Structures are given as C-alpha cells and as structure tokens.
Short mmCIF file of C-alpha atoms and ligand atoms in Angstrom, two decimals:
data_model
loop_
_atom_site.label_atom_id
_atom_site.label_comp_id
_atom_site.label_asym_id
_atom_site.label_seq_id
_atom_site.Cartn_x
_atom_site.Cartn_y
_atom_site.Cartn_z
CA UNK C 258 122.05 117.43 66.60
CA UNK C 259 124.41 116.44 69.38
CA UNK C 260 124.68 112.66 69.16
CA UNK C 261 126.92 112.31 72.19
CA UNK C 262 124.37 114.06 74.42
CA UNK C 263 121.41 112.15 72.98
CA UNK C 264 122.97 108.71 72.96
CA UNK C 265 122.72 108.37 76.75
CA UNK C 266 119.92 105.97 77.64
CA UNK C 267 118.40 104.62 80.79
CA UNK C 268 116.36 101.52 81.40
CA UNK C 269 113.11 103.50 81.33
CA UNK C 270 114.11 105.28 78.11
CA UNK C 271 114.87 101.97 76.42
CA UNK C 272 111.51 100.58 77.55
CA UNK C 273 109.84 103.72 76.25
CA UNK C 274 111.64 103.34 72.93
CA UNK C 275 110.64 99.67 72.73
CA UNK C 276 107.00 100.76 73.09
CA UNK C 277 107.39 103.55 70.52
CA UNK C 278 110.64 105.08 69.17
CA UNK C 279 108.80 108.36 68.73
CA UNK C 280 108.06 108.49 72.47
CA UNK C 281 111.78 108.11 73.14
CA UNK C 282 112.57 110.86 70.65
CA UNK C 283 109.95 113.20 72.13
CA UNK C 284 111.23 112.56 75.64
CA UNK C 285 114.68 113.67 74.52
CA UNK C 286 113.31 116.48 72.32
CA UNK C 287 110.09 117.68 73.98
CA UNK C 288 107.65 119.49 71.67
CA UNK C 289 106.69 123.07 72.44
CA UNK C 290 103.33 122.08 73.88
CA UNK C 291 101.64 122.54 77.21
CA UNK C 292 100.91 119.06 78.49
CA UNK C 293 98.09 118.84 81.03
CA UNK C 294 99.21 117.87 84.54
CA UNK C 295 98.84 114.18 85.33
CA UNK C 296 98.40 113.82 89.10
CA UNK C 297 97.49 110.13 88.69
CA UNK C 298 100.89 109.43 87.15
CA UNK C 299 102.64 111.31 89.95
CA UNK C 300 100.64 109.34 92.52
CA UNK C 301 101.54 106.03 90.84
CA UNK C 302 105.18 107.02 90.92
CA UNK C 303 104.96 107.88 94.62
CA UNK C 304 103.12 104.63 95.41
CA UNK C 305 105.73 102.64 93.46
CA UNK C 306 108.51 104.28 95.37
CA UNK C 307 106.77 103.57 98.72
CA UNK C 308 106.33 99.91 97.76
CA UNK C 309 110.00 99.71 96.77
CA UNK C 310 111.05 100.92 100.20
CA UNK C 311 108.77 98.43 101.99
CA UNK C 312 110.14 95.59 99.83
CA UNK C 313 113.63 96.36 101.10
CA UNK C 314 112.39 94.68 104.29
CA UNK C 315 112.62 91.35 102.44
CA UNK C 316 116.40 91.72 102.61
CA UNK C 317 117.08 93.81 105.70
CA UNK C 318 120.41 95.40 106.52
CA UNK C 319 121.28 96.55 103.03
CA UNK C 320 122.76 99.88 102.00
CA UNK C 321 120.91 102.25 99.67
CA UNK C 322 122.42 104.22 96.81
CA UNK C 323 120.24 107.34 96.83
CA UNK C 324 119.01 108.99 93.65
CA UNK C 325 118.38 112.38 95.22
CA UNK C 326 121.44 114.54 95.71
CA UNK C 327 123.87 112.28 93.81
CA UNK C 328 124.82 112.63 90.17
CA UNK C 329 124.64 109.51 88.02
CA UNK C 330 128.45 109.01 88.02
CA UNK C 331 128.45 109.38 91.83
CA UNK C 332 125.67 106.77 92.17
CA UNK C 333 127.64 104.38 89.99
CA UNK C 334 130.81 105.07 91.96
CA UNK C 335 129.05 104.60 95.29
CA UNK C 336 127.65 101.25 94.11
CA UNK C 337 131.10 100.08 93.06
CA UNK C 338 132.49 101.07 96.46
CA UNK C 339 129.76 99.11 98.26
CA UNK C 340 130.48 96.03 96.15
CA UNK C 341 134.21 96.34 96.83
CA UNK C 342 133.56 96.77 100.54
CA UNK C 343 131.78 93.41 100.61
CA UNK C 344 128.25 94.73 101.14
CA UNK C 345 125.93 91.89 100.26
CA UNK C 346 122.60 93.69 99.93
CA UNK C 347 122.40 96.93 97.95
CA UNK C 348 119.21 98.90 97.37
CA UNK C 349 118.92 101.02 94.22
CA UNK C 350 122.27 99.74 93.00
CA UNK C 351 123.37 101.87 90.03
CA UNK C 352 125.33 100.86 86.92
CA UNK C 353 126.34 102.43 83.66
CA UNK C 354 127.55 100.47 80.66
CA UNK C 355 128.31 102.31 77.44
CA UNK C 356 125.93 105.16 78.30
CA UNK C 357 123.10 102.93 79.54
CA UNK C 358 122.16 103.68 83.12
CA UNK C 359 120.15 101.28 85.27
CA UNK C 360 119.15 101.08 88.91
CA UNK C 361 118.36 97.67 90.38
CA UNK C 362 115.81 97.81 93.21
CA UNK C 363 117.50 95.17 95.34
CA UNK C 364 120.77 93.40 94.59
CA UNK C 365 121.73 90.44 96.75
CA UNK C 366 125.12 88.69 96.77
CA UNK C 367 125.10 84.95 97.46
CA UNK C 368 128.19 82.77 97.11
CA UNK C 369 129.98 85.46 95.13
CA UNK C 370 127.19 85.87 92.59
CA UNK C 371 124.40 88.43 92.41
CA UNK C 372 120.61 88.16 92.37
CA UNK C 373 118.45 90.91 90.92
CA UNK C 374 115.15 91.52 92.75
CA UNK C 375 112.97 93.96 90.84
CA UNK C 376 109.98 95.26 92.79
CA UNK C 377 106.68 96.13 91.11
CA UNK C 378 103.39 97.17 92.65
CA UNK C 379 101.42 95.09 90.15
CA UNK C 380 99.87 91.78 91.20
CA UNK C 381 101.42 89.62 88.49
CA UNK C 382 104.41 89.43 86.14
CA UNK C 383 103.94 91.31 82.88
CA UNK C 384 105.89 91.05 79.63
CA UNK C 385 107.27 94.54 80.07
CA UNK C 386 108.68 93.54 83.47
CA UNK C 387 110.72 90.83 81.77
CA UNK C 388 112.18 93.40 79.37
CA UNK C 389 112.86 95.70 82.31
CA UNK C 390 114.89 93.10 84.21
CA UNK C 391 116.54 91.87 81.00
CA UNK C 392 118.01 95.36 80.50
CA UNK C 393 119.30 95.34 84.07
CA UNK C 394 120.85 91.93 83.55
CA UNK C 395 122.47 93.12 80.32
CA UNK C 396 124.08 96.16 81.94
CA UNK C 397 125.12 94.41 85.18
CA UNK C 398 126.75 91.54 83.28
CA UNK C 399 128.68 93.93 81.08
CA UNK C 400 129.80 95.83 84.17
CA UNK C 401 131.48 92.59 85.30
CA UNK C 402 128.91 91.24 87.76
CA UNK C 403 128.09 87.58 87.77
CA UNK C 404 124.28 87.48 87.85
CA UNK C 405 123.00 84.14 89.09
CA UNK C 406 119.24 84.74 89.13
CA UNK C 407 116.61 87.37 88.52
CA UNK C 408 113.33 87.75 90.40
CA UNK C 409 110.22 89.82 89.93
CA UNK C 410 108.80 90.78 93.30
CA UNK C 411 105.15 91.78 93.02
CA UNK C 412 102.22 92.35 95.34
CA UNK C 413 100.39 89.20 96.46
CA UNK C 414 96.77 90.26 96.54
CA UNK C 415 95.71 87.21 98.55
CA UNK C 416 97.47 88.64 101.60
CA UNK C 417 95.19 89.81 104.40
CA UNK C 418 96.82 92.07 106.93
CA UNK C 419 96.66 90.96 110.55
CA UNK C 420 98.44 93.37 112.88
CA UNK C 421 101.92 94.44 111.76
CA UNK C 422 102.64 94.33 108.06
CA UNK C 423 104.13 90.96 107.08
CA UNK C 424 106.43 91.91 104.24
CA UNK C 425 107.09 88.26 103.32
CA UNK C 426 103.38 87.67 102.75
CA UNK C 427 102.69 91.01 101.12
CA UNK C 428 105.03 90.17 98.26
CA UNK C 429 105.31 87.20 95.92
CA UNK C 430 108.66 86.56 94.30
CA UNK C 431 108.83 84.93 90.88
CA UNK C 432 112.03 83.54 89.40
CA UNK C 433 112.20 85.01 85.88
CA UNK C 434 115.81 84.09 85.17
CA UNK C 435 115.04 81.99 82.07
CA UNK C 436 112.89 84.69 80.43
CA UNK C 437 115.50 87.32 81.22
CA UNK C 438 118.29 85.23 79.71
CA UNK C 439 116.25 84.54 76.58
CA UNK C 440 116.04 88.28 75.93
CA UNK C 441 119.78 88.93 76.19
CA UNK C 442 120.72 88.08 72.60
CA UNK C 443 118.28 90.61 71.11
CA UNK C 444 119.12 93.55 73.37
CA UNK C 445 122.32 94.89 71.70
CA UNK C 446 120.50 95.23 68.37
CA UNK C 447 117.45 96.85 70.01
CA UNK C 448 119.63 99.40 71.78
CA UNK C 449 121.67 100.11 68.65
CA UNK C 450 118.49 100.65 66.63
CA UNK C 451 117.06 103.05 69.20
CA UNK C 452 120.26 105.07 69.10
CA UNK C 453 120.23 105.15 65.33
CA UNK C 454 116.61 106.28 65.33
CA UNK C 455 117.49 109.09 67.70
CA UNK C 456 120.17 110.34 65.33
CA UNK C 457 117.77 110.37 62.39
CA UNK C 458 115.36 112.83 63.99
CA UNK C 459 111.67 112.46 64.82
CA UNK C 460 110.41 109.05 63.68
CA UNK C 461 107.42 109.08 61.37
CA UNK C 462 105.14 106.99 63.56
CA UNK C 463 101.39 107.45 63.62
CA UNK C 464 99.06 106.77 66.52
CA UNK C 465 98.04 103.16 67.12
CA UNK C 466 97.39 100.55 69.79
CA UNK C 467 100.98 101.06 70.92
CA UNK C 468 99.93 104.43 72.40
CA UNK C 469 98.48 102.64 75.40
CA UNK C 470 100.26 99.29 75.38
CA UNK C 471 101.94 98.42 77.67
CA UNK C 472 101.65 101.90 79.17
CA UNK C 473 99.55 104.98 78.47
CA UNK C 474 102.03 107.17 76.59
CA UNK C 475 102.83 110.62 78.00
CA UNK C 476 102.61 112.15 74.53
CA UNK C 477 98.99 111.26 73.74
CA UNK C 478 97.84 114.91 74.08
CA UNK C 479 100.43 115.84 71.44
CA UNK C 480 100.18 112.99 68.95
CA UNK C 481 96.39 112.71 69.14
CA UNK C 482 95.65 116.41 68.81
CA UNK C 483 94.28 115.99 65.28
CA UNK C 484 91.56 113.60 66.44
CA UNK C 485 88.21 115.45 66.79
CA UNK C 486 85.72 114.92 69.61
CA UNK C 487 83.20 112.92 67.56
CA UNK C 488 85.78 110.61 66.07
CA UNK C 489 85.57 106.87 65.54
CA UNK C 490 87.63 106.57 68.74
CA UNK C 491 84.72 107.99 70.73
CA UNK C 492 82.62 104.92 69.86
CA UNK C 493 82.18 102.93 73.07
CA UNK C 494 82.78 99.26 73.62
CA UNK C 495 84.11 96.55 71.41
CA UNK C 496 83.11 96.46 67.80
CA UNK C 497 84.95 97.78 64.78
CA UNK C 498 88.74 97.79 64.62
CA UNK C 499 89.10 101.55 65.03
CA UNK C 500 92.77 101.70 64.08
CA UNK C 501 92.13 99.69 60.92
CA UNK C 502 89.55 102.29 59.85
CA UNK C 503 91.84 105.13 60.90
CA UNK C 504 94.68 103.73 58.81
CA UNK C 505 92.32 103.77 55.82
CA UNK C 506 91.71 107.48 56.43
CA UNK C 507 88.40 107.32 58.31
CA UNK C 508 88.49 109.51 61.40
CA UNK C 509 85.00 110.98 61.85
CA UNK C 510 81.94 108.90 62.75
CA UNK C 511 80.03 110.42 59.83
CA UNK C 512 82.52 108.88 57.40
CA UNK C 513 81.91 105.34 58.68
CA UNK C 514 79.44 103.07 56.89
CA UNK C 515 76.86 102.40 59.61
CA UNK C 516 76.49 98.79 58.46
CA UNK C 517 80.02 98.14 59.73
CA UNK C 518 78.93 98.82 63.31
CA UNK C 519 77.42 96.52 65.91
CA UNK C 520 74.12 97.41 67.59
CA UNK C 521 75.47 99.55 70.44
CA UNK C 522 77.98 101.45 68.32
CA UNK C 523 75.44 101.99 65.57
CA UNK C 524 72.99 103.38 68.13
CA UNK C 525 75.67 105.80 69.35
CA UNK C 526 76.67 106.80 65.82
CA UNK C 527 73.11 107.35 64.60
CA UNK C 528 71.98 109.31 67.64
CA UNK C 529 75.13 111.46 67.47
CA UNK C 530 74.80 112.16 63.76
CA UNK C 531 71.05 112.81 63.91
CA UNK C 532 71.19 114.66 67.25
CA UNK C 533 68.53 112.20 68.33
CA UNK C 534 67.16 111.56 71.84
CA UNK C 535 65.27 108.57 73.23
CA UNK C 536 62.59 108.73 75.94
CA UNK C 537 60.40 105.74 76.79
CA UNK C 538 57.90 107.03 79.39
CA UNK C 539 56.37 103.61 80.17
CA UNK C 540 59.75 102.11 80.97
CA UNK C 541 60.74 105.13 83.04
CA UNK C 542 57.46 104.87 84.95
CA UNK C 543 58.15 101.21 85.60
CA UNK C 544 61.52 102.15 87.05
CA UNK C 545 60.07 104.95 89.18
CA UNK C 546 57.39 102.58 90.48
CA UNK C 547 60.15 100.30 91.78
CA UNK C 548 61.30 103.06 94.17
CA UNK C 549 59.72 104.12 97.46
CA UNK C 550 60.09 106.78 100.14
CA UNK C 551 61.90 107.75 102.23
CA UNK C 552 64.53 107.54 99.55
CA UNK C 553 68.25 107.91 100.30
CA UNK C 554 70.60 108.90 97.47
CA UNK C 555 73.91 107.32 98.47
CA UNK C 556 77.43 107.68 97.10
CA UNK C 557 80.72 106.42 98.53
CA UNK C 558 84.26 107.49 97.80
CA UNK C 559 86.89 104.83 98.29
CA UNK C 560 90.63 104.50 98.17
CA UNK C 561 92.91 101.57 97.57
CA UNK C 562 96.61 101.02 98.03
CA UNK C 563 99.01 98.18 97.23
CA UNK C 564 99.90 98.01 100.93
CA UNK C 565 96.85 97.17 103.08
CA UNK C 566 96.61 99.95 105.64
CA UNK C 567 94.33 98.35 108.26
CA UNK C 568 93.69 95.03 109.93
CA UNK C 569 91.63 92.68 107.79
CA UNK C 570 92.32 94.53 104.51
CA UNK C 571 93.94 93.15 101.36
CA UNK C 572 96.14 94.88 98.77
CA UNK C 573 94.08 97.11 96.49
CA UNK C 574 90.90 96.53 98.50
CA UNK C 575 88.49 99.42 98.04
CA UNK C 576 88.11 101.08 101.43
CA UNK C 577 85.36 103.68 101.88
CA UNK C 578 86.50 106.93 103.46
CA UNK C 579 83.56 109.18 102.65
CA UNK C 580 79.89 109.19 101.78
CA UNK C 581 77.22 111.66 100.87
CA UNK C 582 73.55 111.08 101.48
CA UNK C 583 70.59 113.12 100.25
CA UNK C 584 67.38 111.90 101.89
CA UNK C 585 63.96 112.65 100.37
CA UNK C 586 60.86 111.95 102.44
CA UNK C 587 58.56 111.97 99.38
CA UNK C 588 58.72 112.41 95.62
CA UNK C 589 59.99 115.89 94.76
CA UNK C 590 60.57 116.80 98.43
CA UNK C 591 63.49 119.06 99.36
CA UNK C 592 66.28 116.64 100.34
CA UNK C 593 68.03 116.61 103.70
CA UNK C 594 71.80 116.24 103.37
CA UNK C 595 74.14 114.12 105.52
CA UNK C 596 77.80 113.39 104.91
CA UNK C 597 80.83 111.69 106.37
CA UNK C 598 84.52 112.20 105.71
CA UNK C 599 87.08 110.43 107.84
CA UNK C 600 89.67 112.35 109.85
CA UNK C 601 93.01 111.46 108.36
CA UNK C 602 95.06 108.78 110.03
CA UNK C 603 91.93 106.93 111.22
CA UNK C 604 90.47 103.66 109.99
CA UNK C 605 87.17 104.94 108.60
CA UNK C 606 85.30 101.68 108.30
CA UNK C 607 83.57 101.18 111.66
CA UNK C 608 82.72 104.84 112.16
CA UNK C 609 81.44 105.16 108.59
CA UNK C 610 79.30 102.01 108.87
CA UNK C 611 77.74 103.10 112.16
CA UNK C 612 77.01 106.61 110.92
CA UNK C 613 75.48 105.26 107.75
CA UNK C 614 73.21 102.87 109.65
CA UNK C 615 72.09 105.68 111.90
CA UNK C 616 71.30 107.94 108.96
CA UNK C 617 69.65 105.53 106.51
CA UNK C 618 66.31 104.40 107.95
CA UNK C 619 65.85 100.64 107.89
CA UNK C 620 62.79 100.84 105.65
CA UNK C 621 64.26 103.40 103.21
CA UNK C 622 64.86 102.85 99.53
CA UNK C 623 68.61 103.30 98.92
CA UNK C 624 69.29 104.77 95.51
CA UNK C 625 72.79 104.48 94.05
CA UNK C 626 74.28 105.14 90.65
CA UNK C 627 75.94 101.87 89.60
CA UNK C 628 74.78 99.63 92.43
CA UNK C 629 77.58 97.06 92.06
CA UNK C 630 80.02 99.52 93.57
CA UNK C 631 77.96 100.58 96.60
CA UNK C 632 76.81 97.00 97.22
CA UNK C 633 80.44 95.84 97.10
CA UNK C 634 81.46 98.43 99.68
CA UNK C 635 78.55 97.57 102.00
CA UNK C 636 79.23 93.82 101.69
CA UNK C 637 82.87 94.46 102.59
CA UNK C 638 81.75 96.33 105.72
CA UNK C 639 79.31 93.53 106.60
CA UNK C 640 82.12 90.97 106.33
CA UNK C 641 84.44 93.06 108.47
CA UNK C 642 81.86 93.79 111.18
CA UNK C 643 79.64 90.71 111.65
CA UNK C 644 77.72 92.48 114.42
CA UNK C 645 76.56 95.07 111.85
CA UNK C 646 76.00 92.58 109.05
CA UNK C 647 72.21 92.13 109.48
CA UNK C 648 71.57 95.87 109.48
CA UNK C 649 73.90 96.43 106.51
CA UNK C 650 72.29 93.57 104.57
CA UNK C 651 68.87 95.21 104.98
CA UNK C 652 70.28 98.37 103.34
CA UNK C 653 71.89 96.26 100.59
CA UNK C 654 68.55 94.54 99.88
CA UNK C 655 66.91 97.96 99.59
CA UNK C 656 69.34 99.27 96.99
CA UNK C 657 67.99 100.35 93.59
CA UNK C 658 70.09 101.61 90.72
CA UNK C 659 69.44 104.97 89.06
CA UNK C 660 71.78 103.97 86.24
CA UNK C 661 69.31 101.34 84.95
CA UNK C 662 67.09 103.59 82.74
CA UNK C 663 70.21 105.01 81.12
CA UNK C 664 72.02 101.70 80.73
CA UNK C 665 68.93 100.17 79.15
CA UNK C 666 68.56 103.24 76.92
CA UNK C 667 65.07 104.05 78.18
CA UNK C 668 66.42 107.58 78.34
CA UNK C 669 69.19 108.73 76.07
CA UNK C 670 70.39 112.11 74.92
CA UNK C 671 72.76 112.27 71.99
CA UNK C 672 75.14 114.39 74.12
CA UNK C 673 75.83 111.31 76.29
CA UNK C 674 77.99 109.96 73.46
CA UNK C 675 77.19 106.34 74.10
CA UNK C 676 77.91 106.56 77.82
CA UNK C 677 75.59 106.06 80.80
CA UNK C 678 78.06 107.38 83.34
CA UNK C 679 76.61 110.00 85.67
CA UNK C 680 79.31 112.40 84.44
CA UNK C 681 77.73 112.30 80.95
CA UNK C 682 74.10 111.89 82.02
CA UNK C 683 74.05 114.91 84.36
CA UNK C 684 75.05 117.64 81.86
CA UNK C 685 72.70 116.14 79.26
CA UNK C 686 69.69 116.09 81.60
CA UNK C 687 70.44 118.83 84.13
CA UNK C 688 72.67 121.35 82.35
CA UNK C 689 72.55 123.91 85.20
CA UNK C 690 74.31 121.52 87.60
CA UNK C 691 77.89 120.82 86.69
CA UNK C 692 81.14 119.30 87.90
CA UNK C 693 83.01 121.90 85.89
CA UNK C 694 85.03 124.25 88.05
CA UNK C 695 85.30 121.77 90.95
CA UNK C 696 88.84 120.93 92.04
CA UNK C 697 87.77 117.28 92.16
CA UNK C 698 85.80 116.17 89.12
CA UNK C 699 85.75 112.37 89.34
CA UNK C 700 86.30 109.44 91.68
CA UNK C 701 89.95 108.90 90.70
CA UNK C 702 90.76 112.47 91.66
CA UNK C 703 88.90 112.02 94.95
CA UNK C 704 91.15 109.07 95.76
CA UNK C 705 94.26 111.12 94.94
CA UNK C 706 92.92 113.90 97.17
CA UNK C 707 92.45 111.40 100.00
CA UNK C 708 96.07 110.27 99.67
CA UNK C 709 97.24 113.88 99.63
CA UNK C 710 95.09 114.58 102.68
CA UNK C 711 96.92 111.78 104.52
CA UNK C 712 100.36 113.06 103.53
CA UNK C 713 100.24 116.83 103.71
CA UNK C 714 101.71 118.78 106.62
CA UNK C 715 100.11 121.99 105.40
CA UNK C 716 97.02 122.59 107.54
CA UNK C 717 95.63 125.16 105.13
CA UNK C 718 95.92 122.66 102.26
CA UNK C 719 94.39 119.97 104.46
CA UNK C 720 91.31 122.13 105.08
CA UNK C 721 91.10 122.91 101.37
CA UNK C 722 91.25 119.21 100.39
CA UNK C 723 88.54 118.32 102.90
CA UNK C 724 86.30 121.06 101.54
CA UNK C 725 86.94 119.91 97.96
CA UNK C 726 86.14 116.30 98.83
CA UNK C 727 82.93 117.25 100.62
CA UNK C 728 81.85 119.47 97.75
CA UNK C 729 82.51 116.77 95.15
CA UNK C 730 80.73 113.93 96.94
CA UNK C 731 77.80 116.23 97.84
CA UNK C 732 77.42 117.06 94.15
CA UNK C 733 77.36 113.35 93.25
CA UNK C 734 74.23 112.71 95.32
CA UNK C 735 72.67 116.08 94.50
CA UNK C 736 73.13 115.10 90.85
CA UNK C 737 71.15 111.95 91.58
CA UNK C 738 68.34 113.98 93.18
CA UNK C 739 68.15 116.20 90.11
CA UNK C 740 68.37 113.31 87.62
CA UNK C 741 65.55 111.53 89.46
CA UNK C 742 63.57 114.78 89.28
CA UNK C 743 64.22 114.96 85.53
CA UNK C 744 62.92 111.39 85.08
CA UNK C 745 59.79 112.24 87.06
CA UNK C 746 59.34 115.32 84.87
CA UNK C 747 59.55 113.19 81.69
CA UNK C 748 56.81 110.87 82.95
CA UNK C 749 54.55 113.77 83.95
CA UNK C 750 54.91 115.34 80.51
CA UNK C 751 53.94 112.18 78.66
S1 LIG E 410 101.31 108.96 71.60
FE1 LIG E 410 101.55 107.10 70.43
S2 LIG E 410 102.59 107.69 68.55
FE2 LIG E 410 102.86 109.37 70.00
S3 LIG E 410 104.79 108.96 70.97
FE3 LIG E 410 103.24 108.04 72.24
S4 LIG E 410 103.08 105.93 71.56
FE4 LIG E 410 104.18 107.06 69.97
#
C-alpha cells in the first residue's frame, strides 16, 4: 500500500471518515462493485453549488478560485497570490496544510484578520456543519491566517420572495466561532487516527445507525448487500431497536420473537410470514359510499428549491408544475383523461389553477391518494390567488382519500410489506399495471426530471423528459382508477 498517496485528505474525506472510517477507506479503495446511479445526490450537489454562487452576492466584488481546470496546488497558489495582492473577499479560497486540502466558500478580510463564511442549503445549523468549519479553521490557521470569526450561512425559510431575489433575506448567518474553536483541540488526533486507519487496510466495521447519520453513506449498496428483502430492517415505523437485534445475529423477520414487536410491526411480520391478506368488505363499502360521481382522480407533481423561483414563494415551498386527472362519470365508467405540464421557464401556478378549475366540475368528488399533499398544494394556490380561493376551496372540501382503506388496514396484502404507499398497493392489487420500466418511477424522480427539463439545451432530451413526466403522472391517476375498481370488485364478491 502506498501510504504517501493515501495520506492526502480533504475536508469532505475527513468528515466521511468521522462518520465511518470504512467509508473513508472505501472511497480511497473502491470495491469492484457496480453502484447504482444516484441522480438525487447529483442534483443535491448541483443545487448546493448554485446556492453557493448566489451567496457570493452577500459579499460582492470578490475573486473566485475555480475548482475546474486548476490542479489543487494551482488553486492553493492562486489563493496565496490573491491574499498577497490584498484581495479582501475570496470565493472558494483553497488551502493545503500537511496534505489536508480545504476550500472555504467565502473568505472575508477585515482589519487584517479573516472571517470564514461557509454556505449550506439547509435551513439550520447542524453538528456536522460545525465539524466542517472546524476543519477549515484548523487548516487556515496552520497556513498562517489569522481567523477572527466563523459563520454558517444557511437558507432562511421564512423569506418570501417579492420581485428580485434579496440575497440578504434569503440567507441567515450564524456566528459559530465558539463551537468551531472548541473543536480545534481534538482535530489533530482525529486526523492522525484516520490516517493510521487508512494504513491498516479496510476497517472491520459493520453496518449500523452511522450508515445514515449524518449523511446517507454512498457505500450502503455494498455494505448492506447481505441483508435480505424480508429482513428486520424492512419492518416499518418505530418499534424494536433493529440494530440491537442485528448485533445479536437476528436478521430475518422469521427469527424475531413476535412478542418483541409492537402492534403495527407484529401485523406486518405475521402477515408476511403467513402470506396473509386482510379484506373487510363492510369497511370498504363504507368508504365507497363516501364517494360520489362524477369522480376526479387527481395527482400533482411538485418541485421545490432552496431559492424561491417566483414572486410570493418561500425556500423549499412545494410548487405544482404538473397534474393528471382521470374523470369517471359513474362507477366503473371508462375514465376521461386530462393533464397539465408547464412549459419550462414559466410560473405554472396561475395557469395550472385555472386549468384545474375548468376541468374539475364544482360538484365532483375529488379523489387523491394521500390527501394532505393535494390539499396542501390547493391551499397554497388559494392563498396565492385570492380571486380563485372560493372555487379552489370547494374542490378542497370535496377531496376524499383513496389511501384510507389501506392505511386503516381494511385491505391489506402481505406483498405490501407494511406499507400503504400507492407504489406498494398497486402491484399487490393490480399486478398488470406497473411503474416498472418507466424512466420516472416516483415523485422524487419527477422533481429531478423537472429540474433537468429547466436546464437542458438539448431539445430532443427536453421532449423525452416531457413525455416521461406525462407518462408517469398519467399512470399515478390511472393506478387510482384501477385500485378503486379493485375495491369495488372486492365488495361485489362479498
Ligand atoms: S455503509 Fe455503513 S458501514 Fe459501510 S462504509 Fe458506509 S457507513 Fe460504513
């Protein structure tokens, strides 16, 4: 093993090693394993980088040390030159001390001393952020800089955009100097231990809560590959301490004593082990009797971003950009389909609300799957457009929730594995209709597709994304039509 090559660390590698030394080792020595792509991680990285650039507006007129196109020594050299030239604001300032490389988002010189401003797209300060800035402080100080204060700059989610983006209101800046200083004494030993661990080879560390705390580890597909599908980790909700049982050697549900489980987990375990279904026709009938026709199956897709894109929006507000509607005039009738997908670059909200009101008759029953989400979106539209509020509130009042019979376990198939999500309910009840094979298979992917739709310059790709989005959302409401049909079938049979 080449110690010299492996001893080089960066701030993110140290943070990774602090979460799990094995993750650091595997980053430096990747296993021969095909990791699935993680578009959500890539999107988070892109969003973080966009937020970092916007935050530079807090200290305008600075000079950036680019990452792209410059080797690490060149970035460090360029930073040193800027400092020597008397530049007082440096973006992405780069330092290397004893093989530890860090980049500080924004470095500001005041009265001959330096302030670190670390930008995060979270909405509060987290423990891991303190470690992050502590490492920067450690390296900068040892490179001879006098660091006066350290700040964590995060998104202020109380900000409501009015007109041009107000960068000073979008961000909140928290002085974390004391916490950063407190961590300085421990850092040399932490770094030395990580380097020693790297020399020793792959650490013998088993899976545990550290796999997703503070971050979801990149190596989960590798380290968790021995965990079967029906493992104790597939038990939903709070209940047993799964890692405590795992450490005692219990991995499969069938090896757990059922008495150890709470009601919900025991129900899941027993139905899984016994391949047992539940159907309560009277309860299903009660639910079906609460619906009426015409009946509109409605599903929204939304996106959110740390930077509010439109007037009147807040950071991370869910903004609808698409809906699908299947309208049935009577029970079992062939549904009529309507849909909306915004043209990119446009604020979808007004257009979407007006189209929706035109397509959902005032007297119709509006069926959703997980009503809290659709109600939240419609309430947001009603707040934004007071002139549409009365009409939107009528639709909100008419909402019923198809998730209820599954959440209350009036209908349960063991294949649902304790879940009542439509993604589990559909294959269990309507196996011929599937999300498998679609480019977009769940709401998170739809949001990523929306962001890609807004960014891409490739018109062919743009058309493809639009088609994928339409196909996915259409399937969501078609799934509801078929699930409703399956419930009606269960009542007829009884
Ligand atoms: S998956 Fe868990 S055990 Fe494996 S490297 Fe990551 S944190 Fe460590």
